[in-house]
């Protein structure tokens, strides 16, 4: 079974530029998550989708970050304009269901390492 | 955002030694998870705990869900070089979002 795919793996941009990341979840996984992981910290949830609807975007800086999952499969996360503090690894994860107590496992992709200069 | 406190921050041990790390929270969780992250990769799930007091093993790894539901412990027995990595705990409080709160991580280095 193929895992969560992400691209690009690395991106270097200058501050105030725009950048987009792409994620393709595991086939059949209805729930998709985007996390931000700053160096030396654990992942922090930015946004969660259930199919093509947003379930939780309470920690997404909406003035500069946006995300969509139009057809309920793959997703893009965009930053516009980027700031220096956005330098981090952006992880995508997916899970089979969001409500089953016994199956909360989220499977992570390899991440996109963003450097803003 | 909220993060769980993990300790120790880092550990440098000899191959064959046992390792213990823990995670504490000011909030109650109904699920605790332990992940391992290798450099340049995403976290990989090691163990999931669903009930207070539960003790679960996965090979040389053993984890426990604290009775208070505010902490969890991970033990690794007879460490080997491939155990090197960053270990994260994560808590899930339930509800509609299945939101995970991650710990600050424990870096493990194993000397052959």
Tab-separated table of C-alpha atoms in Angstrom:
chain	number	residue	atom	x	y	z
A	1	UNK	CA	0.000	0.000	0.000
A	2	UNK	CA	1.439	3.356	-1.011
A	3	UNK	CA	2.020	5.833	1.782
A	4	UNK	CA	1.264	9.533	2.002
A	5	UNK	CA	2.997	11.376	-0.829
A	6	UNK	CA	4.237	14.939	-0.565
A	7	UNK	CA	6.010	17.307	-2.921
A	8	UNK	CA	8.285	19.063	-3.160
A	9	UNK	CA	10.596	17.613	-0.516
A	10	UNK	CA	12.554	20.843	-0.181
A	11	UNK	CA	11.842	24.464	-1.012
A	12	UNK	CA	13.860	27.627	-0.496
A	13	UNK	CA	12.183	30.982	-1.044
A	14	UNK	CA	12.690	34.594	-0.069
A	15	UNK	CA	10.415	36.304	2.410
A	16	UNK	CA	7.273	37.797	0.898
A	17	UNK	CA	7.262	35.175	-1.866
A	18	UNK	CA	4.527	32.570	-2.251
A	19	UNK	CA	4.854	28.806	-1.989
A	20	UNK	CA	2.553	25.798	-2.346
A	21	UNK	CA	2.835	22.255	-1.081
A	22	UNK	CA	0.993	19.214	-2.366
A	23	UNK	CA	-0.173	16.091	-0.564
A	24	UNK	CA	-1.750	12.871	-1.779
A	25	UNK	CA	-3.099	10.784	1.120
A	26	UNK	CA	-3.319	7.025	1.400
A	27	UNK	CA	-6.040	5.710	-0.889
A	28	UNK	CA	-9.393	5.582	0.867
A	29	UNK	CA	-8.405	7.831	3.767
A	30	UNK	CA	-11.161	10.350	4.316
A	31	UNK	CA	-9.324	12.552	6.785
A	32	UNK	CA	-6.307	14.662	5.855
A	33	UNK	CA	-4.175	16.800	8.137
A	34	UNK	CA	-1.517	19.451	7.599
A	35	UNK	CA	1.032	19.970	10.369
A	36	UNK	CA	3.819	22.492	10.843
A	37	UNK	CA	6.956	21.216	12.576
A	38	UNK	CA	9.452	23.857	13.612
A	39	UNK	CA	12.984	22.609	14.271
A	40	UNK	CA	13.251	21.103	17.754
A	41	UNK	CA	9.509	20.890	18.305
A	42	UNK	CA	6.717	18.410	17.776
A	43	UNK	CA	4.269	18.753	14.907
A	44	UNK	CA	1.474	21.303	15.349
A	45	UNK	CA	-1.836	20.849	13.558
A	46	UNK	CA	-2.645	23.589	11.070
A	47	UNK	CA	-5.790	22.243	9.421
A	48	UNK	CA	-7.853	19.056	9.237
A	49	UNK	CA	-10.137	18.007	6.392
A	50	UNK	CA	-12.856	15.365	6.413
A	51	UNK	CA	-13.357	14.568	2.723
A	52	UNK	CA	-13.441	18.057	1.161
A	53	UNK	CA	-14.711	19.909	4.229
A	54	UNK	CA	-12.675	21.689	6.892
A	55	UNK	CA	-13.081	20.188	10.373
A	56	UNK	CA	-10.538	22.245	12.294
A	57	UNK	CA	-8.497	25.224	11.117
A	58	UNK	CA	-8.260	26.986	14.452
A	59	UNK	CA	-4.461	27.147	14.350
A	60	UNK	CA	-4.090	28.121	10.704
A	61	UNK	CA	-2.771	31.709	10.268
A	62	UNK	CA	-5.485	32.603	7.824
A	63	UNK	CA	-4.011	35.951	6.852
A	64	UNK	CA	-1.253	34.150	4.968
A	65	UNK	CA	-1.981	30.408	4.932
A	66	UNK	CA	-4.677	28.689	2.914
A	67	UNK	CA	-5.457	25.073	2.139
A	68	UNK	CA	-7.899	23.230	-0.030
A	69	UNK	CA	-8.991	19.692	-0.786
A	70	UNK	CA	-11.415	20.298	-3.588
A	71	UNK	CA	-12.203	16.728	-4.658
A	72	UNK	CA	-11.719	15.150	-1.244
A	73	UNK	CA	-8.498	13.405	-2.254
A	74	UNK	CA	-5.289	15.385	-2.649
A	75	UNK	CA	-4.680	18.716	-1.002
A	76	UNK	CA	-2.577	21.843	-1.356
A	77	UNK	CA	-1.297	24.155	1.346
A	78	UNK	CA	-0.272	27.674	0.331
A	79	UNK	CA	1.632	30.420	2.079
A	80	UNK	CA	1.352	33.937	0.705
A	81	UNK	CA	3.376	35.966	1.573
A	82	UNK	CA	5.960	33.912	3.440
A	83	UNK	CA	7.733	35.164	6.563
A	84	UNK	CA	11.035	34.073	8.053
A	85	UNK	CA	9.218	32.321	10.911
A	86	UNK	CA	7.434	30.063	8.421
A	87	UNK	CA	10.675	28.099	7.988
A	88	UNK	CA	9.693	24.597	9.087
A	89	UNK	CA	8.819	21.128	7.877
A	90	UNK	CA	5.236	20.861	6.638
A	91	UNK	CA	3.865	17.388	7.231
A	92	UNK	CA	0.769	15.893	5.697
A	93	UNK	CA	-0.997	12.986	7.370
A	94	UNK	CA	-4.103	10.970	6.651
A	95	UNK	CA	-6.331	8.609	8.582
A	96	UNK	CA	-9.094	6.189	7.742
A	97	UNK	CA	-11.654	7.794	9.989
A	98	UNK	CA	-11.809	10.604	12.481
A	99	UNK	CA	-14.406	9.228	14.869
A	100	UNK	CA	-13.545	5.594	15.633
A	101	UNK	CA	-11.968	5.483	19.080
A	102	UNK	CA	-9.928	2.404	18.290
A	103	UNK	CA	-8.481	3.690	15.005
A	104	UNK	CA	-7.111	7.170	15.454
A	105	UNK	CA	-3.860	6.339	13.704
A	106	UNK	CA	-2.552	9.065	11.480
A	107	UNK	CA	-0.024	8.109	8.827
A	108	UNK	CA	2.490	10.796	7.962
A	109	UNK	CA	4.208	11.700	4.727
A	110	UNK	CA	7.927	12.570	4.561
A	111	UNK	CA	7.255	16.301	4.746
A	112	UNK	CA	8.359	19.371	2.822
A	113	UNK	CA	11.232	21.301	4.352
A	114	UNK	CA	10.688	25.031	3.743
A	115	UNK	CA	13.438	27.573	4.229
A	116	UNK	CA	12.507	31.239	4.031
A	117	UNK	CA	15.468	33.606	3.611
B	1	UNK	CA	-0.380	26.082	20.678
B	2	UNK	CA	-0.422	23.532	23.456
B	3	UNK	CA	2.388	20.985	23.559
B	4	UNK	CA	3.017	18.179	25.956
B	5	UNK	CA	6.134	18.116	28.133
B	6	UNK	CA	8.486	15.256	27.395
B	7	UNK	CA	11.532	14.276	29.369
B	8	UNK	CA	14.332	13.856	29.028
B	9	UNK	CA	14.991	16.185	26.074
B	10	UNK	CA	17.852	13.966	24.940
B	11	UNK	CA	19.566	10.735	25.910
B	12	UNK	CA	22.975	9.353	24.963
B	13	UNK	CA	23.286	5.689	25.852
B	14	UNK	CA	25.309	2.585	25.084
B	15	UNK	CA	23.943	-0.203	22.941
B	16	UNK	CA	22.183	-2.774	25.097
B	17	UNK	CA	20.988	-0.313	27.734
B	18	UNK	CA	17.338	0.187	28.600
B	19	UNK	CA	15.689	3.567	28.006
B	20	UNK	CA	12.789	5.302	29.721
B	21	UNK	CA	11.033	8.483	28.724
B	22	UNK	CA	7.808	10.126	29.784
B	23	UNK	CA	5.251	12.655	28.748
B	24	UNK	CA	3.041	14.840	30.944
B	25	UNK	CA	0.096	17.082	30.306
B	26	UNK	CA	-2.067	19.511	32.232
B	27	UNK	CA	-5.063	18.126	30.322
B	28	UNK	CA	-6.714	14.714	30.318
B	29	UNK	CA	-6.426	12.597	27.174
B	30	UNK	CA	-8.396	9.509	26.175
B	31	UNK	CA	-5.708	8.217	23.815
B	32	UNK	CA	-1.929	8.325	24.023
B	33	UNK	CA	0.323	7.584	21.076
B	34	UNK	CA	4.070	7.225	20.709
B	35	UNK	CA	5.808	8.053	17.424
B	36	UNK	CA	9.403	7.798	16.199
B	37	UNK	CA	10.792	10.236	13.668
B	38	UNK	CA	13.953	9.598	11.668
B	39	UNK	CA	15.824	12.494	10.022
B	40	UNK	CA	14.078	13.725	6.888
B	41	UNK	CA	11.029	11.540	7.461
B	42	UNK	CA	7.598	11.897	8.970
B	43	UNK	CA	6.693	10.382	12.361
B	44	UNK	CA	5.898	6.663	12.407
B	45	UNK	CA	3.425	5.260	14.925
B	46	UNK	CA	4.984	2.834	17.437
B	47	UNK	CA	2.324	2.217	20.067
B	48	UNK	CA	-1.239	3.384	20.736
B	49	UNK	CA	-2.875	3.340	24.192
B	50	UNK	CA	-6.628	3.656	24.666
B	51	UNK	CA	-7.393	3.107	28.360
B	52	UNK	CA	-6.049	4.540	31.611
B	53	UNK	CA	-3.620	2.080	33.184
B	54	UNK	CA	-3.149	0.157	29.923
B	55	UNK	CA	0.278	-1.379	29.366
B	56	UNK	CA	1.102	-2.294	25.772
B	57	UNK	CA	4.192	-3.807	24.175
B	58	UNK	CA	5.535	-3.785	20.639
B	59	UNK	CA	8.685	-5.885	20.503
B	60	UNK	CA	11.290	-4.231	22.719
B	61	UNK	CA	9.014	-1.231	23.299
B	62	UNK	CA	6.568	-0.969	26.177
B	63	UNK	CA	4.284	1.975	26.852
B	64	UNK	CA	1.834	2.766	29.613
B	65	UNK	CA	-1.196	5.029	29.798
B	66	UNK	CA	-1.029	6.801	33.179
B	67	UNK	CA	-3.840	6.283	35.677
B	68	UNK	CA	-4.486	10.014	35.899
B	69	UNK	CA	-4.812	10.136	32.074
B	70	UNK	CA	-2.381	13.051	32.146
B	71	UNK	CA	0.804	11.130	31.475
B	72	UNK	CA	2.352	8.274	29.567
B	73	UNK	CA	5.643	6.384	29.617
B	74	UNK	CA	7.719	4.637	26.972
B	75	UNK	CA	10.421	2.097	27.702
B	76	UNK	CA	12.853	0.596	25.210
B	77	UNK	CA	14.737	-2.486	26.330
B	78	UNK	CA	18.134	-3.612	25.079
B	79	UNK	CA	18.637	-0.637	22.771
B	80	UNK	CA	20.245	-1.085	19.358
B	81	UNK	CA	21.771	1.491	16.984
B	82	UNK	CA	18.648	1.670	14.811
B	83	UNK	CA	16.687	2.973	17.799
B	84	UNK	CA	18.336	6.337	17.148
B	85	UNK	CA	15.818	9.053	16.391
B	86	UNK	CA	13.376	11.461	17.990
B	87	UNK	CA	10.514	9.995	19.978
B	88	UNK	CA	7.291	11.958	20.296
B	89	UNK	CA	4.301	11.346	22.474
B	90	UNK	CA	0.919	12.567	21.311
B	91	UNK	CA	-2.374	12.886	23.137
B	92	UNK	CA	-5.885	12.841	21.766
B	93	UNK	CA	-8.738	14.225	23.817
B	94	UNK	CA	-11.498	13.001	21.540
B	95	UNK	CA	-14.382	14.905	20.087
B	96	UNK	CA	-15.128	15.570	16.467
B	97	UNK	CA	-11.667	16.523	15.279
B	98	UNK	CA	-9.398	13.622	16.315
B	99	UNK	CA	-6.859	16.353	17.022
B	100	UNK	CA	-3.435	15.193	18.242
B	101	UNK	CA	-1.311	17.307	20.567
B	102	UNK	CA	2.366	16.396	20.253
B	103	UNK	CA	5.087	16.443	22.859
B	104	UNK	CA	8.363	18.285	22.577
B	105	UNK	CA	10.287	15.144	21.664
B	106	UNK	CA	13.115	13.069	23.140
B	107	UNK	CA	16.257	12.686	21.053
B	108	UNK	CA	17.828	9.248	21.503
B	109	UNK	CA	21.407	8.522	20.494
B	110	UNK	CA	22.791	4.988	20.842
B	111	UNK	CA	26.516	4.356	20.906
B	112	UNK	CA	27.429	0.963	19.377
